[in-house]
């Protein structure tokens, strides 16, 4: 649907609705809910052979809001939004009312009784979310995502290819052993692998060289405090504390022993 207008897309969906929900014999009119339902109603009427009439007229007035203290007041506000075209509606025995309320975002402007809604038109899109802390999302929000997936780490060979490509982007030549050594210390994460590659590139450029050799890679990673398993100084302190502690230990105790913030340990170790 790229490079197509929302108007044309809604008309096309009206045609699809005719195929999925054909009108019954006693339906003799298509009535859209303004404003977003009108294009779909045009498409539906065109392909179903039914006439389309504006049986519901929308009022436009400044400062409209449905945020009111009681249901009675809200009903009055809704009646102010739409007016029924009684002449058109009475002339029909049965209507096919088409409501179309997607491709838009309603956002709240202001607070309290003076608040009002602002509608922003949106093109069709697919939302893809990624998180390592799924439990912090509310259940209704999680249910909005129709296909939950669990992502695995990149394989070793995939990381090597990513590092080689990163070196080409940086206009540096990299030895096979050097790329594999960086991949070994990247914890299966391209972001970490490319960060290490950029730091090694900085050392190479200081020496006015363009080739990343294994010797340079090993030397730079040693200076950066990244060991053969990709662990840094804080990681080693954490593991050493667990090894020397008999029995289970909580994150608060670890934080005090390492003189590190709890959040820092949770997010970085």
PDB file of N, CA and C in Angstrom, residues 77-174:
ATOM      1  N   UNK A  77     -23.144  15.532  24.244  1.00  0.00           N
ATOM      2  CA  UNK A  77     -22.006  15.895  23.405  1.00  0.00           C
ATOM      3  C   UNK A  77     -21.967  15.044  22.136  1.00  0.00           C
ATOM      4  N   UNK A  78     -22.288  13.762  22.272  1.00  0.00           N
ATOM      5  CA  UNK A  78     -22.295  12.884  21.103  1.00  0.00           C
ATOM      6  C   UNK A  78     -23.366  13.319  20.115  1.00  0.00           C
ATOM      7  N   UNK A  79     -24.526  13.709  20.635  1.00  0.00           N
ATOM      8  CA  UNK A  79     -25.591  14.187  19.749  1.00  0.00           C
ATOM      9  C   UNK A  79     -25.181  15.471  19.037  1.00  0.00           C
ATOM     10  N   UNK A  80     -24.328  16.260  19.694  1.00  0.00           N
ATOM     11  CA  UNK A  80     -23.841  17.474  19.052  1.00  0.00           C
ATOM     12  C   UNK A  80     -22.864  17.160  17.918  1.00  0.00           C
ATOM     13  N   UNK A  81     -22.224  15.986  17.999  1.00  0.00           N
ATOM     14  CA  UNK A  81     -21.248  15.634  16.966  1.00  0.00           C
ATOM     15  C   UNK A  81     -21.932  15.214  15.671  1.00  0.00           C
ATOM     16  N   UNK A  82     -23.018  14.424  15.781  1.00  0.00           N
ATOM     17  CA  UNK A  82     -23.693  13.915  14.594  1.00  0.00           C
ATOM     18  C   UNK A  82     -25.159  14.324  14.598  1.00  0.00           C
ATOM     19  N   UNK A  83     -25.652  14.691  13.430  1.00  0.00           N
ATOM     20  CA  UNK A  83     -27.076  14.947  13.220  1.00  0.00           C
ATOM     21  C   UNK A  83     -27.619  13.917  12.252  1.00  0.00           C
ATOM     22  N   UNK A  84     -28.744  13.315  12.584  1.00  0.00           N
ATOM     23  CA  UNK A  84     -29.366  12.352  11.678  1.00  0.00           C
ATOM     24  C   UNK A  84     -30.151  13.085  10.600  1.00  0.00           C
ATOM     25  N   UNK A  85     -29.957  12.663   9.353  1.00  0.00           N
ATOM     26  CA  UNK A  85     -30.738  13.182   8.231  1.00  0.00           C
ATOM     27  C   UNK A  85     -32.045  12.391   8.197  1.00  0.00           C
ATOM     28  N   UNK A  86     -33.037  12.872   8.930  1.00  0.00           N
ATOM     29  CA  UNK A  86     -34.264  12.107   9.151  1.00  0.00           C
ATOM     30  C   UNK A  86     -34.982  11.788   7.852  1.00  0.00           C
ATOM     31  N   UNK A  87     -34.978  12.711   6.893  1.00  0.00           N
ATOM     32  CA  UNK A  87     -35.675  12.472   5.627  1.00  0.00           C
ATOM     33  C   UNK A  87     -35.079  11.267   4.897  1.00  0.00           C
ATOM     34  N   UNK A  88     -33.741  11.186   4.892  1.00  0.00           N
ATOM     35  CA  UNK A  88     -33.081  10.068   4.213  1.00  0.00           C
ATOM     36  C   UNK A  88     -33.296   8.764   4.955  1.00  0.00           C
ATOM     37  N   UNK A  89     -33.180   8.794   6.277  1.00  0.00           N
ATOM     38  CA  UNK A  89     -33.275   7.571   7.063  1.00  0.00           C
ATOM     39  C   UNK A  89     -34.694   7.017   7.078  1.00  0.00           C
ATOM     40  N   UNK A  90     -35.694   7.877   7.128  1.00  0.00           N
ATOM     41  CA  UNK A  90     -37.076   7.402   7.154  1.00  0.00           C
ATOM     42  C   UNK A  90     -37.484   6.783   5.826  1.00  0.00           C
ATOM     43  N   UNK A  91     -36.841   7.190   4.742  1.00  0.00           N
ATOM     44  CA  UNK A  91     -37.204   6.671   3.428  1.00  0.00           C
ATOM     45  C   UNK A  91     -36.661   5.274   3.185  1.00  0.00           C
ATOM     46  N   UNK A  92     -35.827   4.776   4.091  1.00  0.00           N
ATOM     47  CA  UNK A  92     -35.218   3.465   3.899  1.00  0.00           C
ATOM     48  C   UNK A  92     -35.769   2.473   4.908  1.00  0.00           C
ATOM     49  N   UNK A  93     -36.008   1.243   4.428  1.00  0.00           N
ATOM     50  CA  UNK A  93     -36.498   0.198   5.323  1.00  0.00           C
ATOM     51  C   UNK A  93     -35.358  -0.363   6.176  1.00  0.00           C
ATOM     52  N   UNK A  94     -34.216  -0.587   5.530  1.00  0.00           N
ATOM     53  CA  UNK A  94     -33.073  -1.120   6.267  1.00  0.00           C
ATOM     54  C   UNK A  94     -31.787  -0.554   5.681  1.00  0.00           C
ATOM     55  N   UNK A  95     -30.876  -0.164   6.552  1.00  0.00           N
ATOM     56  CA  UNK A  95     -29.648   0.502   6.130  1.00  0.00           C
ATOM     57  C   UNK A  95     -28.454  -0.410   6.325  1.00  0.00           C
ATOM     58  N   UNK A  96     -27.433  -0.184   5.512  1.00  0.00           N
ATOM     59  CA  UNK A  96     -26.122  -0.780   5.739  1.00  0.00           C
ATOM     60  C   UNK A  96     -25.216   0.360   6.169  1.00  0.00           C
ATOM     61  N   UNK A  97     -25.015   0.505   7.493  1.00  0.00           N
ATOM     62  CA  UNK A  97     -24.221   1.612   8.032  1.00  0.00           C
ATOM     63  C   UNK A  97     -22.757   1.185   8.097  1.00  0.00           C
ATOM     64  N   UNK A  98     -21.906   1.934   7.446  1.00  0.00           N
ATOM     65  CA  UNK A  98     -20.494   1.587   7.351  1.00  0.00           C
ATOM     66  C   UNK A  98     -19.685   2.495   8.263  1.00  0.00           C
ATOM     67  N   UNK A  99     -19.084   1.894   9.276  1.00  0.00           N
ATOM     68  CA  UNK A  99     -18.249   2.634  10.235  1.00  0.00           C
ATOM     69  C   UNK A  99     -16.795   2.291   9.962  1.00  0.00           C
ATOM     70  N   UNK A 100     -16.005   3.312   9.744  1.00  0.00           N
ATOM     71  CA  UNK A 100     -14.586   3.085   9.435  1.00  0.00           C
ATOM     72  C   UNK A 100     -13.751   3.972  10.339  1.00  0.00           C
ATOM     73  N   UNK A 101     -13.040   3.352  11.309  1.00  0.00           N
ATOM     74  CA  UNK A 101     -12.337   4.143  12.314  1.00  0.00           C
ATOM     75  C   UNK A 101     -10.896   3.679  12.494  1.00  0.00           C
ATOM     76  N   UNK A 102     -10.209   3.400  11.390  1.00  0.00           N
ATOM     77  CA  UNK A 102      -8.794   3.069  11.528  1.00  0.00           C
ATOM     78  C   UNK A 102      -7.988   4.063  10.718  1.00  0.00           C
ATOM     79  N   UNK A 103      -6.658   3.870  10.723  1.00  0.00           N
ATOM     80  CA  UNK A 103      -5.738   4.769  10.039  1.00  0.00           C
ATOM     81  C   UNK A 103      -5.774   6.163  10.648  1.00  0.00           C
ATOM     82  N   UNK A 104      -6.026   6.253  11.947  1.00  0.00           N
ATOM     83  CA  UNK A 104      -5.994   7.557  12.600  1.00  0.00           C
ATOM     84  C   UNK A 104      -5.606   7.361  14.061  1.00  0.00           C
ATOM     85  N   UNK A 105      -5.111   8.419  14.669  1.00  0.00           N
ATOM     86  CA  UNK A 105      -4.696   8.395  16.067  1.00  0.00           C
ATOM     87  C   UNK A 105      -5.400   9.519  16.800  1.00  0.00           C
ATOM     88  N   UNK A 106      -6.128   9.168  17.864  1.00  0.00           N
ATOM     89  CA  UNK A 106      -6.788  10.163  18.699  1.00  0.00           C
ATOM     90  C   UNK A 106      -5.916  10.433  19.917  1.00  0.00           C
ATOM     91  N   UNK A 107      -5.501  11.663  20.078  1.00  0.00           N
ATOM     92  CA  UNK A 107      -4.671  12.039  21.217  1.00  0.00           C
ATOM     93  C   UNK A 107      -5.359  13.133  22.020  1.00  0.00           C
ATOM     94  N   UNK A 108      -5.063  13.175  23.299  1.00  0.00           N
ATOM     95  CA  UNK A 108      -5.724  14.098  24.215  1.00  0.00           C
ATOM     96  C   UNK A 108      -4.918  15.382  24.344  1.00  0.00           C
ATOM     97  N   UNK A 109      -5.598  16.514  24.219  1.00  0.00           N
ATOM     98  CA  UNK A 109      -4.975  17.828  24.361  1.00  0.00           C
ATOM     99  C   UNK A 109      -5.642  18.546  25.526  1.00  0.00           C
ATOM    100  N   UNK A 110      -4.857  18.950  26.523  1.00  0.00           N
ATOM    101  CA  UNK A 110      -5.416  19.624  27.682  1.00  0.00           C
ATOM    102  C   UNK A 110      -5.767  18.651  28.793  1.00  0.00           C
ATOM    103  N   UNK A 111      -6.349  19.172  29.870  1.00  0.00           N
ATOM    104  CA  UNK A 111      -6.703  18.364  31.031  1.00  0.00           C
ATOM    105  C   UNK A 111      -8.088  18.740  31.525  1.00  0.00           C
ATOM    106  N   UNK A 112      -8.717  17.775  32.221  1.00  0.00           N
ATOM    107  CA  UNK A 112     -10.011  18.038  32.848  1.00  0.00           C
ATOM    108  C   UNK A 112     -11.119  18.314  31.851  1.00  0.00           C
ATOM    109  N   UNK A 113     -12.139  19.061  32.279  1.00  0.00           N
ATOM    110  CA  UNK A 113     -13.285  19.348  31.404  1.00  0.00           C
ATOM    111  C   UNK A 113     -12.913  20.116  30.141  1.00  0.00           C
ATOM    112  N   UNK A 114     -11.792  20.840  30.171  1.00  0.00           N
ATOM    113  CA  UNK A 114     -11.387  21.609  28.995  1.00  0.00           C
ATOM    114  C   UNK A 114     -10.601  20.778  27.984  1.00  0.00           C
ATOM    115  N   UNK A 115     -10.348  19.503  28.304  1.00  0.00           N
ATOM    116  CA  UNK A 115      -9.581  18.659  27.391  1.00  0.00           C
ATOM    117  C   UNK A 115     -10.394  18.364  26.133  1.00  0.00           C
ATOM    118  N   UNK A 116      -9.700  18.182  25.028  1.00  0.00           N
ATOM    119  CA  UNK A 116     -10.367  17.829  23.777  1.00  0.00           C
ATOM    120  C   UNK A 116      -9.477  16.863  23.005  1.00  0.00           C
ATOM    121  N   UNK A 117     -10.071  16.149  22.101  1.00  0.00           N
ATOM    122  CA  UNK A 117      -9.342  15.165  21.326  1.00  0.00           C
ATOM    123  C   UNK A 117      -8.862  15.765  20.015  1.00  0.00           C
ATOM    124  N   UNK A 118      -7.674  15.346  19.607  1.00  0.00           N
ATOM    125  CA  UNK A 118      -7.089  15.783  18.347  1.00  0.00           C
ATOM    126  C   UNK A 118      -6.827  14.548  17.501  1.00  0.00           C
ATOM    127  N   UNK A 119      -7.386  14.508  16.315  1.00  0.00           N
ATOM    128  CA  UNK A 119      -7.240  13.354  15.425  1.00  0.00           C
ATOM    129  C   UNK A 119      -6.127  13.596  14.413  1.00  0.00           C
ATOM    130  N   UNK A 120      -5.233  12.603  14.305  1.00  0.00           N
ATOM    131  CA  UNK A 120      -4.111  12.668  13.375  1.00  0.00           C
ATOM    132  C   UNK A 120      -4.234  11.501  12.405  1.00  0.00           C
ATOM    133  N   UNK A 121      -4.284  11.778  11.117  1.00  0.00           N
ATOM    134  CA  UNK A 121      -4.351  10.725  10.111  1.00  0.00           C
ATOM    135  C   UNK A 121      -3.018   9.992  10.033  1.00  0.00           C
ATOM    136  N   UNK A 122      -3.090   8.652   9.920  1.00  0.00           N
ATOM    137  CA  UNK A 122      -1.897   7.822   9.855  1.00  0.00           C
ATOM    138  C   UNK A 122      -1.973   6.902   8.643  1.00  0.00           C
ATOM    139  N   UNK A 123      -0.852   6.640   7.987  1.00  0.00           N
ATOM    140  CA  UNK A 123      -0.839   5.615   6.937  1.00  0.00           C
ATOM    141  C   UNK A 123      -0.868   4.234   7.587  1.00  0.00           C
ATOM    142  N   UNK A 124      -1.265   3.204   6.867  1.00  0.00           N
ATOM    143  CA  UNK A 124      -1.239   1.844   7.429  1.00  0.00           C
ATOM    144  C   UNK A 124       0.178   1.466   7.854  1.00  0.00           C
ATOM    145  N   UNK A 125       0.312   0.801   8.996  1.00  0.00           N
ATOM    146  CA  UNK A 125       1.638   0.435   9.476  1.00  0.00           C
ATOM    147  C   UNK A 125       1.546  -0.830  10.318  1.00  0.00           C
ATOM    148  N   UNK A 126       2.683  -1.471  10.504  1.00  0.00           N
ATOM    149  CA  UNK A 126       2.809  -2.630  11.383  1.00  0.00           C
ATOM    150  C   UNK A 126       3.756  -2.265  12.513  1.00  0.00           C
ATOM    151  N   UNK A 127       3.315  -2.467  13.744  1.00  0.00           N
ATOM    152  CA  UNK A 127       4.136  -2.138  14.908  1.00  0.00           C
ATOM    153  C   UNK A 127       4.903  -3.372  15.362  1.00  0.00           C
ATOM    154  N   UNK A 128       6.227  -3.245  15.437  1.00  0.00           N
ATOM    155  CA  UNK A 128       7.085  -4.321  15.913  1.00  0.00           C
ATOM    156  C   UNK A 128       7.806  -3.821  17.158  1.00  0.00           C
ATOM    157  N   UNK A 129       7.581  -4.471  18.283  1.00  0.00           N
ATOM    158  CA  UNK A 129       8.212  -4.069  19.532  1.00  0.00           C
ATOM    159  C   UNK A 129       9.213  -5.114  19.997  1.00  0.00           C
ATOM    160  N   UNK A 130      10.307  -4.667  20.603  1.00  0.00           N
ATOM    161  CA  UNK A 130      11.325  -5.578  21.117  1.00  0.00           C
ATOM    162  C   UNK A 130      11.679  -5.165  22.536  1.00  0.00           C
ATOM    163  N   UNK A 131      11.680  -6.116  23.450  1.00  0.00           N
ATOM    164  CA  UNK A 131      12.014  -5.827  24.838  1.00  0.00           C
ATOM    165  C   UNK A 131      12.604  -7.064  25.488  1.00  0.00           C
ATOM    166  N   UNK A 132      13.480  -6.846  26.444  1.00  0.00           N
ATOM    167  CA  UNK A 132      14.027  -7.945  27.239  1.00  0.00           C
ATOM    168  C   UNK A 132      13.316  -8.067  28.581  1.00  0.00           C
ATOM    169  N   UNK A 133      12.334  -7.181  28.829  1.00  0.00           N
ATOM    170  CA  UNK A 133      11.615  -7.194  30.107  1.00  0.00           C
ATOM    171  C   UNK A 133      10.115  -7.179  29.819  1.00  0.00           C
ATOM    172  N   UNK A 134       9.644  -8.266  29.237  1.00  0.00           N
ATOM    173  CA  UNK A 134       8.252  -8.371  28.816  1.00  0.00           C
ATOM    174  C   UNK A 134       7.294  -8.279  29.994  1.00  0.00           C
ATOM    175  N   UNK A 135       7.733  -8.712  31.166  1.00  0.00           N
ATOM    176  CA  UNK A 135       6.858  -8.701  32.331  1.00  0.00           C
ATOM    177  C   UNK A 135       6.464  -7.314  32.796  1.00  0.00           C
ATOM    178  N   UNK A 136       7.221  -6.279  32.381  1.00  0.00           N
ATOM    179  CA  UNK A 136       6.889  -4.913  32.780  1.00  0.00           C
ATOM    180  C   UNK A 136       5.745  -4.336  31.954  1.00  0.00           C
ATOM    181  N   UNK A 137       5.372  -5.002  30.855  1.00  0.00           N
ATOM    182  CA  UNK A 137       4.245  -4.547  30.036  1.00  0.00           C
ATOM    183  C   UNK A 137       2.946  -5.070  30.617  1.00  0.00           C
ATOM    184  N   UNK A 138       1.917  -4.261  30.583  1.00  0.00           N
ATOM    185  CA  UNK A 138       0.614  -4.706  31.068  1.00  0.00           C
ATOM    186  C   UNK A 138       0.050  -5.760  30.130  1.00  0.00           C
ATOM    187  N   UNK A 139      -0.801  -6.629  30.669  1.00  0.00           N
ATOM    188  CA  UNK A 139      -1.386  -7.705  29.864  1.00  0.00           C
ATOM    189  C   UNK A 139      -2.180  -7.177  28.667  1.00  0.00           C
ATOM    190  N   UNK A 140      -3.008  -6.119  28.821  1.00  0.00           N
ATOM    191  CA  UNK A 140      -3.724  -5.600  27.641  1.00  0.00           C
ATOM    192  C   UNK A 140      -2.792  -5.124  26.536  1.00  0.00           C
ATOM    193  N   UNK A 141      -1.649  -4.515  26.909  1.00  0.00           N
ATOM    194  CA  UNK A 141      -0.708  -4.058  25.893  1.00  0.00           C
ATOM    195  C   UNK A 141      -0.032  -5.239  25.211  1.00  0.00           C
ATOM    196  N   UNK A 142       0.337  -6.268  25.986  1.00  0.00           N
ATOM    197  CA  UNK A 142       0.955  -7.454  25.385  1.00  0.00           C
ATOM    198  C   UNK A 142       0.011  -8.131  24.406  1.00  0.00           C
ATOM    199  N   UNK A 143      -1.280  -8.135  24.737  1.00  0.00           N
ATOM    200  CA  UNK A 143      -2.257  -8.786  23.864  1.00  0.00           C
ATOM    201  C   UNK A 143      -2.443  -8.055  22.550  1.00  0.00           C
ATOM    202  N   UNK A 144      -2.021  -6.799  22.478  1.00  0.00           N
ATOM    203  CA  UNK A 144      -2.118  -6.049  21.226  1.00  0.00           C
ATOM    204  C   UNK A 144      -1.171  -6.600  20.166  1.00  0.00           C
ATOM    205  N   UNK A 145      -0.100  -7.253  20.604  1.00  0.00           N
ATOM    206  CA  UNK A 145       0.865  -7.812  19.665  1.00  0.00           C
ATOM    207  C   UNK A 145       0.431  -9.232  19.315  1.00  0.00           C
ATOM    208  N   UNK A 146       0.048  -9.427  18.063  1.00  0.00           N
ATOM    209  CA  UNK A 146      -0.553 -10.699  17.664  1.00  0.00           C
ATOM    210  C   UNK A 146       0.421 -11.848  17.565  1.00  0.00           C
ATOM    211  N   UNK A 147       1.696 -11.577  17.301  1.00  0.00           N
ATOM    212  CA  UNK A 147       2.666 -12.660  17.100  1.00  0.00           C
ATOM    213  C   UNK A 147       3.855 -12.445  18.033  1.00  0.00           C
ATOM    214  N   UNK A 148       3.820 -12.978  19.254  1.00  0.00           N
ATOM    215  CA  UNK A 148       4.984 -12.859  20.149  1.00  0.00           C
ATOM    216  C   UNK A 148       6.060 -13.869  19.765  1.00  0.00           C
ATOM    217  N   UNK A 149       7.282 -13.422  19.647  1.00  0.00           N
ATOM    218  CA  UNK A 149       8.394 -14.274  19.252  1.00  0.00           C
ATOM    219  C   UNK A 149       9.549 -14.113  20.227  1.00  0.00           C
ATOM    220  N   UNK A 150      10.353 -15.154  20.352  1.00  0.00           N
ATOM    221  CA  UNK A 150      11.558 -15.108  21.185  1.00  0.00           C
ATOM    222  C   UNK A 150      12.771 -15.096  20.263  1.00  0.00           C
ATOM    223  N   UNK A 151      13.584 -14.065  20.362  1.00  0.00           N
ATOM    224  CA  UNK A 151      14.743 -13.918  19.487  1.00  0.00           C
ATOM    225  C   UNK A 151      15.959 -14.627  20.079  1.00  0.00           C
ATOM    226  N   UNK A 152      16.671 -15.345  19.237  1.00  0.00           N
ATOM    227  CA  UNK A 152      17.885 -16.038  19.649  1.00  0.00           C
ATOM    228  C   UNK A 152      19.109 -15.182  19.324  1.00  0.00           C
ATOM    229  N   UNK A 153      20.236 -15.530  19.947  1.00  0.00           N
ATOM    230  CA  UNK A 153      21.478 -14.841  19.643  1.00  0.00           C
ATOM    231  C   UNK A 153      21.947 -15.207  18.228  1.00  0.00           C
ATOM    232  N   UNK A 154      22.733 -14.327  17.646  1.00  0.00           N
ATOM    233  CA  UNK A 154      23.319 -14.612  16.339  1.00  0.00           C
ATOM    234  C   UNK A 154      24.322 -15.759  16.468  1.00  0.00           C
ATOM    235  N   UNK A 155      24.426 -16.547  15.417  1.00  0.00           N
ATOM    236  CA  UNK A 155      25.418 -17.620  15.409  1.00  0.00           C
ATOM    237  C   UNK A 155      26.817 -17.026  15.243  1.00  0.00           C
ATOM    238  N   UNK A 156      27.814 -17.857  15.501  1.00  0.00           N
ATOM    239  CA  UNK A 156      29.194 -17.379  15.426  1.00  0.00           C
ATOM    240  C   UNK A 156      29.545 -16.934  14.008  1.00  0.00           C
ATOM    241  N   UNK A 157      29.171 -17.727  13.015  1.00  0.00           N
ATOM    242  CA  UNK A 157      29.489 -17.383  11.625  1.00  0.00           C
ATOM    243  C   UNK A 157      28.753 -16.122  11.180  1.00  0.00           C
ATOM    244  N   UNK A 158      27.532 -15.933  11.650  1.00  0.00           N
ATOM    245  CA  UNK A 158      26.797 -14.713  11.320  1.00  0.00           C
ATOM    246  C   UNK A 158      27.497 -13.484  11.886  1.00  0.00           C
ATOM    247  N   UNK A 159      28.009 -13.618  13.117  1.00  0.00           N
ATOM    248  CA  UNK A 159      28.745 -12.504  13.715  1.00  0.00           C
ATOM    249  C   UNK A 159      30.013 -12.187  12.926  1.00  0.00           C
ATOM    250  N   UNK A 160      30.703 -13.226  12.480  1.00  0.00           N
ATOM    251  CA  UNK A 160      31.921 -13.011  11.689  1.00  0.00           C
ATOM    252  C   UNK A 160      31.599 -12.237  10.417  1.00  0.00           C
ATOM    253  N   UNK A 161      30.515 -12.606   9.743  1.00  0.00           N
ATOM    254  CA  UNK A 161      30.119 -11.902   8.515  1.00  0.00           C
ATOM    255  C   UNK A 161      29.730 -10.455   8.804  1.00  0.00           C
ATOM    256  N   UNK A 162      29.064 -10.227   9.934  1.00  0.00           N
ATOM    257  CA  UNK A 162      28.686  -8.858  10.315  1.00  0.00           C
ATOM    258  C   UNK A 162      29.927  -8.010  10.565  1.00  0.00           C
ATOM    259  N   UNK A 163      30.919  -8.598  11.225  1.00  0.00           N
ATOM    260  CA  UNK A 163      32.160  -7.865  11.512  1.00  0.00           C
ATOM    261  C   UNK A 163      32.910  -7.549  10.222  1.00  0.00           C
ATOM    262  N   UNK A 164      32.952  -8.499   9.304  1.00  0.00           N
ATOM    263  CA  UNK A 164      33.625  -8.255   8.019  1.00  0.00           C
ATOM    264  C   UNK A 164      32.937  -7.132   7.253  1.00  0.00           C
ATOM    265  N   UNK A 165      31.626  -7.164   7.250  1.00  0.00           N
ATOM    266  CA  UNK A 165      30.894  -6.100   6.559  1.00  0.00           C
ATOM    267  C   UNK A 165      31.140  -4.752   7.237  1.00  0.00           C
ATOM    268  N   UNK A 166      31.165  -4.754   8.599  1.00  0.00           N
ATOM    269  CA  UNK A 166      31.440  -3.521   9.323  1.00  0.00           C
ATOM    270  C   UNK A 166      32.808  -2.955   8.989  1.00  0.00           C
ATOM    271  N   UNK A 167      33.787  -3.847   8.813  1.00  0.00           N
ATOM    272  CA  UNK A 167      35.133  -3.391   8.445  1.00  0.00           C
ATOM    273  C   UNK A 167      35.129  -2.765   7.053  1.00  0.00           C
ATOM    274  N   UNK A 168      34.357  -3.345   6.125  1.00  0.00           N
ATOM    275  CA  UNK A 168      34.273  -2.763   4.777  1.00  0.00           C
ATOM    276  C   UNK A 168      33.626  -1.385   4.819  1.00  0.00           C
ATOM    277  N   UNK A 169      32.602  -1.239   5.657  1.00  0.00           N
ATOM    278  CA  UNK A 169      31.947   0.061   5.791  1.00  0.00           C
ATOM    279  C   UNK A 169      32.919   1.097   6.337  1.00  0.00           C
ATOM    280  N   UNK A 170      33.804   0.667   7.246  1.00  0.00           N
ATOM    281  CA  UNK A 170      34.794   1.571   7.835  1.00  0.00           C
ATOM    282  C   UNK A 170      36.022   1.748   6.949  1.00  0.00           C
ATOM    283  N   UNK A 171      36.005   1.085   5.781  1.00  0.00           N
ATOM    284  CA  UNK A 171      37.129   1.168   4.827  1.00  0.00           C
ATOM    285  C   UNK A 171      38.409   0.610   5.427  1.00  0.00           C
ATOM    286  N   UNK A 172      38.270  -0.489   6.172  1.00  0.00           N
ATOM    287  CA  UNK A 172      39.426  -1.156   6.758  1.00  0.00           C
ATOM    288  C   UNK A 172      39.477  -2.600   6.285  1.00  0.00           C
ATOM    289  N   UNK A 173      40.683  -3.098   6.120  1.00  0.00           N
ATOM    290  CA  UNK A 173      40.882  -4.514   5.803  1.00  0.00           C
ATOM    291  C   UNK A 173      41.059  -5.275   7.113  1.00  0.00           C
ATOM    292  N   UNK A 174      40.396  -6.426   7.230  1.00  0.00           N
ATOM    293  CA  UNK A 174      40.461  -7.189   8.470  1.00  0.00           C
ATOM    294  C   UNK A 174      40.810  -8.637   8.163  1.00  0.00           C
TER     295      UNK A 174
END
